PDB file of C-alpha atoms in Angstrom:
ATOM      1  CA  UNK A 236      45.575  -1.595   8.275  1.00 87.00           C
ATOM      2  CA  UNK A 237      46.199   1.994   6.892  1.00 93.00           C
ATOM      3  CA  UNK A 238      45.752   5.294   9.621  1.00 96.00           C
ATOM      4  CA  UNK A 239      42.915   7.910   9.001  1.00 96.00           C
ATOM      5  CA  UNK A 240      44.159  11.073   9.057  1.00 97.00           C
ATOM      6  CA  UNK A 241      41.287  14.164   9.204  1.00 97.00           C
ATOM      7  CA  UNK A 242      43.022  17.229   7.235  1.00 97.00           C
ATOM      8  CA  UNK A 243      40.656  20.132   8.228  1.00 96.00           C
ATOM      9  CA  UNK A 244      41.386  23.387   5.829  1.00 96.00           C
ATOM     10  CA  UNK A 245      39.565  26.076   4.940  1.00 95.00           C
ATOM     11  CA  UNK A 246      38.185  28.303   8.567  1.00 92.00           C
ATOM     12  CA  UNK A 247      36.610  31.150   9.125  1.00 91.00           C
ATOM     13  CA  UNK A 248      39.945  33.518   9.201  1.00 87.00           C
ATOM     14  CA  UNK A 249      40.724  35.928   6.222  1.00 85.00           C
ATOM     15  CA  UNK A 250      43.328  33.368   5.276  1.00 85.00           C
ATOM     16  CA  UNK A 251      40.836  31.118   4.277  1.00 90.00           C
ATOM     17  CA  UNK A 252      42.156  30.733   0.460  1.00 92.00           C
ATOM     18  CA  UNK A 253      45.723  29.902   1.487  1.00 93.00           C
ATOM     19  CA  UNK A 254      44.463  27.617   4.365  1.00 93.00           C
ATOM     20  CA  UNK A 255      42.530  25.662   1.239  1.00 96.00           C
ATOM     21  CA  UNK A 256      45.884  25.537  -1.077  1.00 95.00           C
ATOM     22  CA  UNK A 257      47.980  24.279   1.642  1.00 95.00           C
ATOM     23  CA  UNK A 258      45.362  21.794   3.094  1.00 96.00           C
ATOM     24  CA  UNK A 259      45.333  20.597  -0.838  1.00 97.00           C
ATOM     25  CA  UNK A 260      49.797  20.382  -0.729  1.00 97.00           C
ATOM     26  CA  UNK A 261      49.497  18.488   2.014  1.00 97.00           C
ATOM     27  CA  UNK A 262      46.994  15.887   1.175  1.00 97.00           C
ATOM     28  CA  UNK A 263      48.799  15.406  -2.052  1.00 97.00           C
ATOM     29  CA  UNK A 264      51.982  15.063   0.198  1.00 97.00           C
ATOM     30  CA  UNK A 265      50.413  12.109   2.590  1.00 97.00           C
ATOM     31  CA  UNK A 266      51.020   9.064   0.598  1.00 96.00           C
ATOM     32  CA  UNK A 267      48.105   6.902  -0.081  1.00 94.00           C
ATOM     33  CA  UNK A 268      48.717   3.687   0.264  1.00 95.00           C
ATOM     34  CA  UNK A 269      50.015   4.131   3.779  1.00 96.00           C
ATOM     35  CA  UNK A 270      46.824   6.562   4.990  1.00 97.00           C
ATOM     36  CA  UNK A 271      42.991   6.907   4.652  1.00 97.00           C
ATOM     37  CA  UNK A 272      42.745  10.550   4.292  1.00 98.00           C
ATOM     38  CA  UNK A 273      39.802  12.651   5.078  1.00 98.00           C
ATOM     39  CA  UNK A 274      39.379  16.221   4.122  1.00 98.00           C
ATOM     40  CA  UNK A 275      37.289  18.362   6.006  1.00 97.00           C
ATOM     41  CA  UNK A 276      36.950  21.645   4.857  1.00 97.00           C
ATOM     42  CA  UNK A 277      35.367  24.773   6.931  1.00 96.00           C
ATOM     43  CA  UNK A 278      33.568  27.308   4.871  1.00 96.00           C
ATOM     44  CA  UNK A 279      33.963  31.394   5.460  1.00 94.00           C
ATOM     45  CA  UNK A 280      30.192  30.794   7.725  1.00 95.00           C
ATOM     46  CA  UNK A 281      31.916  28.072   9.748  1.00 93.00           C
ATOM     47  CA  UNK A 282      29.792  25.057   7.979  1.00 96.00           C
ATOM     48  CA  UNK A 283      32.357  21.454   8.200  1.00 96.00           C
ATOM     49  CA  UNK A 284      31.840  19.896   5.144  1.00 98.00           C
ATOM     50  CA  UNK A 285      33.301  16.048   3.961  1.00 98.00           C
ATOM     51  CA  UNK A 286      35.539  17.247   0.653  1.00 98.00           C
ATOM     52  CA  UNK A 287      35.078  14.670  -1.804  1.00 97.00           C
ATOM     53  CA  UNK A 288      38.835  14.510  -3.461  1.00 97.00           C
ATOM     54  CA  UNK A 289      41.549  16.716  -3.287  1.00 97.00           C
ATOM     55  CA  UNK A 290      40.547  18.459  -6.905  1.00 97.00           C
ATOM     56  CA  UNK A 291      36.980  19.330  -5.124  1.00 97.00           C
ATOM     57  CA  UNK A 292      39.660  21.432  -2.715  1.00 96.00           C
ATOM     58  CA  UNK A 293      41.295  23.353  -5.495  1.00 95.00           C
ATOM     59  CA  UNK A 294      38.370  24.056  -7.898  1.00 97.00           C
ATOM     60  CA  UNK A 295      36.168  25.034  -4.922  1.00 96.00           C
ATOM     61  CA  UNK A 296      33.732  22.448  -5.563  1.00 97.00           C
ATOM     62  CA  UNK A 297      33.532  20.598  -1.795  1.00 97.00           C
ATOM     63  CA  UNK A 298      31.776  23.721  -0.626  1.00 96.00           C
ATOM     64  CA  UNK A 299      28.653  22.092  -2.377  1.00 97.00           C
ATOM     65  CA  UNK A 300      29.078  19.118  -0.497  1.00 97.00           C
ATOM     66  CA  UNK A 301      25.542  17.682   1.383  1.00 96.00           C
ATOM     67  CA  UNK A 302      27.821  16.013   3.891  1.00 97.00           C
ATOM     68  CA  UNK A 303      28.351  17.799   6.656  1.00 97.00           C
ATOM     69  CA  UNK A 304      31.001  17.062   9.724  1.00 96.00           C
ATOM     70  CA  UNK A 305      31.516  17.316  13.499  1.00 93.00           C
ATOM     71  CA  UNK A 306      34.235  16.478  16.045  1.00 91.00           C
ATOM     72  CA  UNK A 307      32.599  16.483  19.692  1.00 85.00           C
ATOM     73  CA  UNK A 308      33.728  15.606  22.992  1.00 84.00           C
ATOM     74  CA  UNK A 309      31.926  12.547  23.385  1.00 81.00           C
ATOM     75  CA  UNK A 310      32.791  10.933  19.510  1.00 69.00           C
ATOM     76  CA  UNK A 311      36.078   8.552  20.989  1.00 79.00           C
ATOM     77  CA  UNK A 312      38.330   9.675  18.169  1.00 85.00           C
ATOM     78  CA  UNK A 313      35.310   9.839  15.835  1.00 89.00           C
ATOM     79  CA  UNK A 314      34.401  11.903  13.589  1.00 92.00           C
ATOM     80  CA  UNK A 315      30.462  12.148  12.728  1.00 93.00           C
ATOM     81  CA  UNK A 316      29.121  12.272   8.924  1.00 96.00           C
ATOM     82  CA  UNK A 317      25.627  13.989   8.507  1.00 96.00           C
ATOM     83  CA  UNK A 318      24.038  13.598   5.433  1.00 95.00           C
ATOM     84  CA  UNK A 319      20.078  13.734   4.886  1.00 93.00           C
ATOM     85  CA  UNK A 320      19.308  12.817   8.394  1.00 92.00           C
ATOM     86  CA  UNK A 321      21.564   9.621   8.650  1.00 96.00           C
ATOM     87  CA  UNK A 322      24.438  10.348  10.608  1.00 94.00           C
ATOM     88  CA  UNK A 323      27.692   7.634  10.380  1.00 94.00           C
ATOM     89  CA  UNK A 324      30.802   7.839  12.951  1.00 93.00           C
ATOM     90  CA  UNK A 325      34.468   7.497  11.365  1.00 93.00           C
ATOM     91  CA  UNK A 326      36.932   6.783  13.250  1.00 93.00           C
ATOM     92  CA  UNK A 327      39.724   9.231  12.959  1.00 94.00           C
ATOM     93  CA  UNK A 328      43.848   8.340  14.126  1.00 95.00           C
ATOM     94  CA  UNK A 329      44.698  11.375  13.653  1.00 96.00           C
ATOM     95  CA  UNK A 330      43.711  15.011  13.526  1.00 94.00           C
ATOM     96  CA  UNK A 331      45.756  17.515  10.899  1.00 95.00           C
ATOM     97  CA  UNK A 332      44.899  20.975  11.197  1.00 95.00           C
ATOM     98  CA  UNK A 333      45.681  23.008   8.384  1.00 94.00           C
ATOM     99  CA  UNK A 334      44.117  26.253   9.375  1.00 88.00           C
ATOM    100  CA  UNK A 335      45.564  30.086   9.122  1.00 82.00           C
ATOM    101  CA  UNK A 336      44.947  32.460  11.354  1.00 71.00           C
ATOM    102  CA  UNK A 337      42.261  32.652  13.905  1.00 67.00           C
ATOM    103  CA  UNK A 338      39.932  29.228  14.893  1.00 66.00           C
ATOM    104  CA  UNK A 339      43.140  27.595  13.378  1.00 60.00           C
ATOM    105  CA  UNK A 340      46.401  28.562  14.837  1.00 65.00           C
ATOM    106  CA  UNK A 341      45.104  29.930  18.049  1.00 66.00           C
ATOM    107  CA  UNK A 342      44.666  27.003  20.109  1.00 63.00           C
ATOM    108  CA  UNK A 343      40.452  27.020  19.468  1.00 78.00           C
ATOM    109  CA  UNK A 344      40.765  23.837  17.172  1.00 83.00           C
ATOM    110  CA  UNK A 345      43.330  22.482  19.398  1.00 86.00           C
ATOM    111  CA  UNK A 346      41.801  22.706  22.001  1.00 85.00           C
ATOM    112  CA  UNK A 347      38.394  20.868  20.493  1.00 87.00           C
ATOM    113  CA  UNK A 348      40.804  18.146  20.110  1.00 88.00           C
ATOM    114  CA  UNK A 349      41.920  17.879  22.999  1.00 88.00           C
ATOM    115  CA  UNK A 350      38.381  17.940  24.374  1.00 86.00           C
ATOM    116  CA  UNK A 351      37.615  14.807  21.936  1.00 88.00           C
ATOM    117  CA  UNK A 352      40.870  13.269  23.134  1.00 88.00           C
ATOM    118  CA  UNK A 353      41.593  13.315  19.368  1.00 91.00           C
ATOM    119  CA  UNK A 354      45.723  12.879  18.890  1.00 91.00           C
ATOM    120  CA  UNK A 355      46.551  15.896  16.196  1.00 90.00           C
ATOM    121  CA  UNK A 356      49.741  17.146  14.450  1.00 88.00           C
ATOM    122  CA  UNK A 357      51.072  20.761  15.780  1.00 69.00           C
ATOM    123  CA  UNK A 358      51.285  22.784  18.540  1.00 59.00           C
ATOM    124  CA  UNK A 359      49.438  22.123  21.714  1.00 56.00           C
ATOM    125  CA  UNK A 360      46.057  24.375  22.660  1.00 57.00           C
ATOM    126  CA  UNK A 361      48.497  26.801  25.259  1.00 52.00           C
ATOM    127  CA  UNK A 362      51.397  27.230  22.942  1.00 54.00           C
ATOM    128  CA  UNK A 363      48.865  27.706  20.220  1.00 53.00           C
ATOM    129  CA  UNK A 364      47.295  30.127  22.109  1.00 53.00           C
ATOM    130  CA  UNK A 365      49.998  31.962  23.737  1.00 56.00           C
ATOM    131  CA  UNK A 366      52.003  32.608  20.198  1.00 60.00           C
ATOM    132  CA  UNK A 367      48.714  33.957  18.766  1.00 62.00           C
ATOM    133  CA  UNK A 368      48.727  37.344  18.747  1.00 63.00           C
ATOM    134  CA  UNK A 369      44.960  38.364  18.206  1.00 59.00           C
ATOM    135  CA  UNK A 370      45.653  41.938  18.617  1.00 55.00           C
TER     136      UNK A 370
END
């Protein structure tokens, strides 16, 4: 049975354009046929959104997406789809933050994980946090 991996991109930071081109290299770099891959990208407002392919990442097309996503602290390693009132949990493996900048590399997204006891590649929430400089 293949691991999910959730690649979030995108974010609210002014590096959201580079966040969405690397989030897209690295999805293209998980292979396949060992990994369900997600792709959850976070618009400028801070809407999650379920990206339908990898292309929708590069053309800009998943920020049309209807389904919308949510990681909370009682989901169990799930993440929850909400589309038109029906909600479905997925279960995730593995969390892979590829966010820029603030709410991505200073420990706010780790630390959500954490919260959700959600396993994720990168830095923890403190050293994330502590090597941010927000000034």
């Amino acid at each position: 049975m293949k691991k999910r991996v959730c690649i979030i991109f995108g974010g609210r930071s002014s590096e959201h354009g580079v966040s969405i081109v690397s989030g897209a290299t690295v999805a293209r770099a998980i292979p396949g046929d060992k990994y369900d891959k997600v792709l959850i990208g976070i618009t400028k407002k801070g809407e999650w959104l379920l990206a339908p392919t990898i292309t929708s990442m590069e053309d800009g097309s998943w920020t049309k997406s209807t389904v919308h996503a949510v990681i909370s602290p009682e989901t169990d390693h799930s993440l929850i789809l909400m589309e038109n009132g029906h909600f479905e949990k997925l279960h995730i493996d593995v969390a892979f933050p590829v966010l820029h900048g603030l709410w991505g590399e200073d420990g706010t997204i780790q630390g959500l994980f954490g919260m959700a006891g959600l396993p994720y590649v990168g830095c923890g929430h403190l050293s994330s946090a502590i090597t941010m400089d927000n000034s």
